[in-house]
Coordinates of C-alpha atoms in Angstrom, one line a residue:
Chain O
Q912 CA -50.7 53.7 69.2
T913 CA -54.4 54.6 68.6
V914 CA -56.9 52.7 70.7
V915 CA -60.6 52.3 69.7
T916 CA -62.9 51.6 72.6
Q917 CA -66.3 49.9 72.7
E918 CA -68.5 48.7 75.5
P919 CA -67.4 45.2 76.4
S920 CA -70.9 43.9 76.7
L921 CA -74.5 45.1 76.5
T922 CA -77.9 43.5 77.0
V923 CA -81.1 44.3 75.2
S924 CA -84.6 42.9 75.6
P925 CA -86.3 41.4 72.5
G926 CA -88.0 44.2 70.7
G927 CA -86.0 46.8 72.6
T928 CA -83.5 49.4 71.5
V929 CA -79.8 49.7 72.3
T930 CA -77.0 51.9 71.2
L931 CA -73.4 50.7 70.9
T932 CA -70.6 53.3 70.8
C933 CA -67.1 53.5 69.4
A934 CA -64.6 56.0 70.8
S935 CA -61.1 57.0 69.7
S936 CA -58.1 57.7 72.0
T937 CA -57.2 60.5 69.6
G938 CA -60.3 62.5 70.3
A939 CA -63.8 63.0 68.8
V940 CA -64.8 60.7 66.1
T941 CA -65.8 62.5 62.9
S942 CA -67.1 61.4 59.5
G943 CA -63.5 61.6 58.3
Y944 CA -62.8 58.5 60.3
Y945 CA -65.3 56.6 58.0
P946 CA -66.8 54.5 60.8
N947 CA -67.7 51.0 59.8
W948 CA -69.7 48.5 61.9
F949 CA -69.6 44.7 61.6
Q950 CA -71.5 41.8 63.2
Q951 CA -69.9 38.5 64.0
K952 CA -71.5 35.4 65.2
P953 CA -69.5 32.5 66.7
G954 CA -67.7 30.5 64.1
Q955 CA -68.5 32.9 61.3
A956 CA -66.7 35.6 59.3
P957 CA -67.7 39.1 60.2
R958 CA -70.5 40.7 58.2
A959 CA -70.5 44.3 57.3
L960 CA -73.5 46.4 58.5
I961 CA -72.6 50.1 58.2
Y962 CA -70.0 52.1 56.3
T963 CA -69.0 55.8 56.3
T964 CA -70.9 56.5 59.5
G965 CA -74.4 55.8 58.5
R966 CA -74.6 54.1 55.1
K967 CA -76.2 50.7 55.0
H968 CA -75.2 47.8 52.7
S969 CA -77.9 46.2 50.6
W970 CA -78.2 43.4 53.1
T971 CA -78.3 45.4 56.3
P972 CA -81.6 45.0 58.2
A973 CA -83.5 48.3 58.5
R974 CA -83.5 48.0 62.3
F975 CA -79.7 48.9 62.3
S976 CA -78.6 52.5 61.9
G977 CA -75.3 54.3 62.3
S978 CA -74.5 57.9 63.4
L979 CA -72.2 60.1 65.3
L980 CA -73.2 60.7 68.9
G981 CA -71.3 62.8 71.5
G982 CA -68.0 62.5 69.8
K983 CA -68.3 58.8 69.1
A984 CA -69.5 56.6 66.3
A985 CA -72.7 54.9 67.2
L986 CA -74.7 51.9 66.1
A987 CA -78.3 51.8 67.1
L988 CA -80.5 48.7 67.0
S989 CA -84.2 49.3 67.2
G990 CA -86.5 46.3 67.7
A991 CA -83.9 43.8 68.6
Q992 CA -84.4 40.2 67.4
P993 CA -82.9 37.0 68.9
E994 CA -80.7 36.6 65.9
D995 CA -79.1 40.0 66.6
E996 CA -77.2 38.4 69.5
A997 CA -73.6 38.6 68.4
E998 CA -70.3 40.4 68.7
Y999 CA -70.2 43.8 67.1
Y1000 CA -67.0 45.6 66.0
C1001 CA -66.4 49.1 64.8
L1002 CA -63.7 50.1 62.5
L1003 CA -62.2 53.6 62.2
Y1004 CA -59.7 55.1 59.7
Q1005 CA -57.2 57.2 61.5
G1006 CA -53.5 58.1 61.0
G1007 CA -53.6 56.4 57.6
A1008 CA -54.6 53.0 58.9
W1009 CA -57.8 51.1 59.9
V1010 CA -58.2 50.3 63.6
F1011 CA -60.8 47.9 65.0
G1012 CA -62.5 48.4 68.3
G1013 CA -62.3 45.7 70.9
G1014 CA -65.9 44.6 70.2
T1015 CA -69.2 44.6 72.1
K1016 CA -70.9 41.4 73.0
L1017 CA -74.6 42.0 72.6
T1018 CA -77.0 39.7 74.4
V1019 CA -80.7 39.7 73.5
L1020 CA -82.5 38.5 76.6
Chain I
Q1038 CA -72.2 37.9 43.2
V1039 CA -69.1 39.0 44.9
Q1040 CA -67.1 36.1 46.5
L1041 CA -63.8 35.8 48.3
V1042 CA -62.6 32.2 48.7
Q1043 CA -59.6 31.6 50.8
S1044 CA -57.2 28.7 50.9
G1045 CA -57.4 26.0 53.5
G1046 CA -56.0 25.8 57.0
E1047 CA -52.3 25.5 57.7
V1048 CA -50.2 24.1 60.5
K1049 CA -46.7 25.6 60.8
K1050 CA -43.7 25.3 63.1
P1051 CA -42.3 28.4 64.8
G1052 CA -39.9 30.2 62.5
A1053 CA -41.6 29.0 59.3
S1054 CA -43.6 31.1 56.8
V1055 CA -47.2 30.8 55.7
K1056 CA -48.9 32.1 52.5
V1057 CA -52.6 32.4 52.3
S1058 CA -54.6 33.0 49.1
C1059 CA -57.9 34.8 48.5
K1060 CA -59.6 34.2 45.2
A1061 CA -61.9 37.0 44.2
S1062 CA -64.8 36.8 41.8
G1063 CA -68.0 38.7 40.8
Y1064 CA -66.4 42.2 40.5
T1065 CA -63.7 44.1 38.8
F1066 CA -60.7 43.0 40.8
S1067 CA -58.4 45.8 40.0
S1068 CA -60.9 48.5 41.1
Y1069 CA -61.0 47.5 44.7
G1070 CA -58.4 46.9 47.4
I1071 CA -58.1 44.0 49.7
S1072 CA -57.6 44.3 53.5
W1073 CA -56.2 41.5 55.6
V1074 CA -57.5 41.0 59.1
R1075 CA -56.7 38.4 61.7
Q1076 CA -58.5 37.1 64.8
A1077 CA -56.6 35.2 67.5
P1078 CA -58.6 32.5 69.3
G1079 CA -61.2 34.2 71.5
Q1080 CA -60.0 37.6 70.6
G1081 CA -61.1 40.6 68.6
L1082 CA -60.3 41.6 65.0
E1083 CA -57.0 43.1 64.1
W1084 CA -56.4 45.0 60.8
M1085 CA -53.1 43.9 59.2
G1086 CA -52.9 45.9 56.0
W1087 CA -54.3 46.9 52.7
I1088 CA -53.3 46.4 49.1
S1089 CA -54.7 47.9 46.0
G1090 CA -56.2 45.4 43.5
D1091 CA -53.7 46.3 40.9
N1092 CA -50.8 45.5 43.2
V1093 CA -49.4 49.0 43.0
N1094 CA -50.0 50.4 46.5
T1095 CA -49.8 48.9 50.0
N1096 CA -50.4 50.1 53.5
Y1097 CA -49.1 48.0 56.4
A1098 CA -50.3 48.3 60.0
Q1099 CA -47.4 49.3 62.2
N1100 CA -47.5 46.0 64.1
F1101 CA -46.9 44.0 60.9
Q1102 CA -44.3 46.0 59.1
G1103 CA -41.3 43.8 58.3
R1104 CA -42.4 40.2 58.3
F1105 CA -45.7 40.6 56.5
T1106 CA -46.2 40.9 52.7
M1107 CA -49.3 41.3 50.6
T1108 CA -49.5 40.9 46.9
T1109 CA -52.1 40.5 44.2
D1110 CA -52.2 38.7 40.8
T1111 CA -54.6 40.4 38.5
S1112 CA -54.4 37.6 36.0
T1113 CA -56.0 35.2 38.4
T1114 CA -57.8 37.8 40.6
T1115 CA -56.2 36.4 43.6
A1116 CA -54.7 38.2 46.6
Y1117 CA -52.0 36.7 48.8
M1118 CA -50.6 37.4 52.2
E1119 CA -47.4 35.9 53.5
L1120 CA -46.3 36.0 57.2
R1121 CA -42.7 35.0 58.0
S1122 CA -40.9 34.0 61.2
L1123 CA -44.1 32.7 62.7
R1124 CA -44.5 32.6 66.4
S1125 CA -47.1 30.9 68.5
D1126 CA -49.0 34.1 69.0
D1127 CA -49.6 34.3 65.2
T1128 CA -52.1 31.4 65.6
A1129 CA -55.3 33.0 64.3
V1130 CA -57.9 33.0 61.7
Y1131 CA -56.8 35.2 58.8
Y1132 CA -59.5 36.9 56.7
C1133 CA -59.3 38.8 53.4
A1134 CA -61.9 41.4 52.8
R1135 CA -62.8 43.7 49.9
D1136 CA -61.9 47.3 50.8
E1137 CA -63.9 49.9 48.9
A1138 CA -61.8 52.9 50.2
F1139 CA -64.3 54.0 52.8
G1140 CA -65.0 50.7 54.3
V1141 CA -64.9 46.9 54.1
D1142 CA -67.8 45.0 52.6
Y1143 CA -67.3 41.4 51.5
W1144 CA -65.3 39.0 53.6
G1145 CA -63.6 35.7 52.8
Q1146 CA -64.5 32.6 54.9
G1147 CA -61.2 32.8 56.9
T1148 CA -58.1 30.6 57.1
L1149 CA -56.9 29.1 60.3
V1150 CA -53.2 29.2 60.7
T1151 CA -51.9 27.2 63.6
V1152 CA -48.3 27.7 64.8
S1153 CA -47.1 24.9 67.0
S1154 CA -43.9 22.9 67.5

């Protein structure tokens, strides 16, 4: 069964930049995996940030961007804000099914 | 505005079944699919399956084939998921989410299903 791997935790300073990645056990992630990224804060439903690699939803803050980087999907945060502290999940489409990554706990400190 | 409103929390005994509803509004229901996702306490997100808004096509995750069924009712723009033969490890928050083919955008508020004897 396909496994999607994310960094378990990352820390970024306020105003700083951080990149979260999303790897597939099947090999390099391509645009055909339609990478999605979600933010989830405690006690809340996930909120969609990015779809099809780098497209933003109308509500996605400009400081978030998505790309492919070194065979992985990547979510970059430039100019981190305290409210960006949350769990982040990637979602890949592979083998005819969606698979979530295990999530990255991002601390802004 | 797009909204997905789910039914309230449920407490079930092992072996029972649960049915969760997801009432959609603010968009053309039959034009988008619905994915179901669950999250066990303190754990990550797990995709369970997808159903087309017109109730014609389904795609079940391998882990959920057999005791999990998704349906939609276009007359009431409501999606349903039913999970049978419940076990304690089915205790989780269950989410519906609008699936626009290349991704998931809007989410329901979640429904806590607790399985306990």
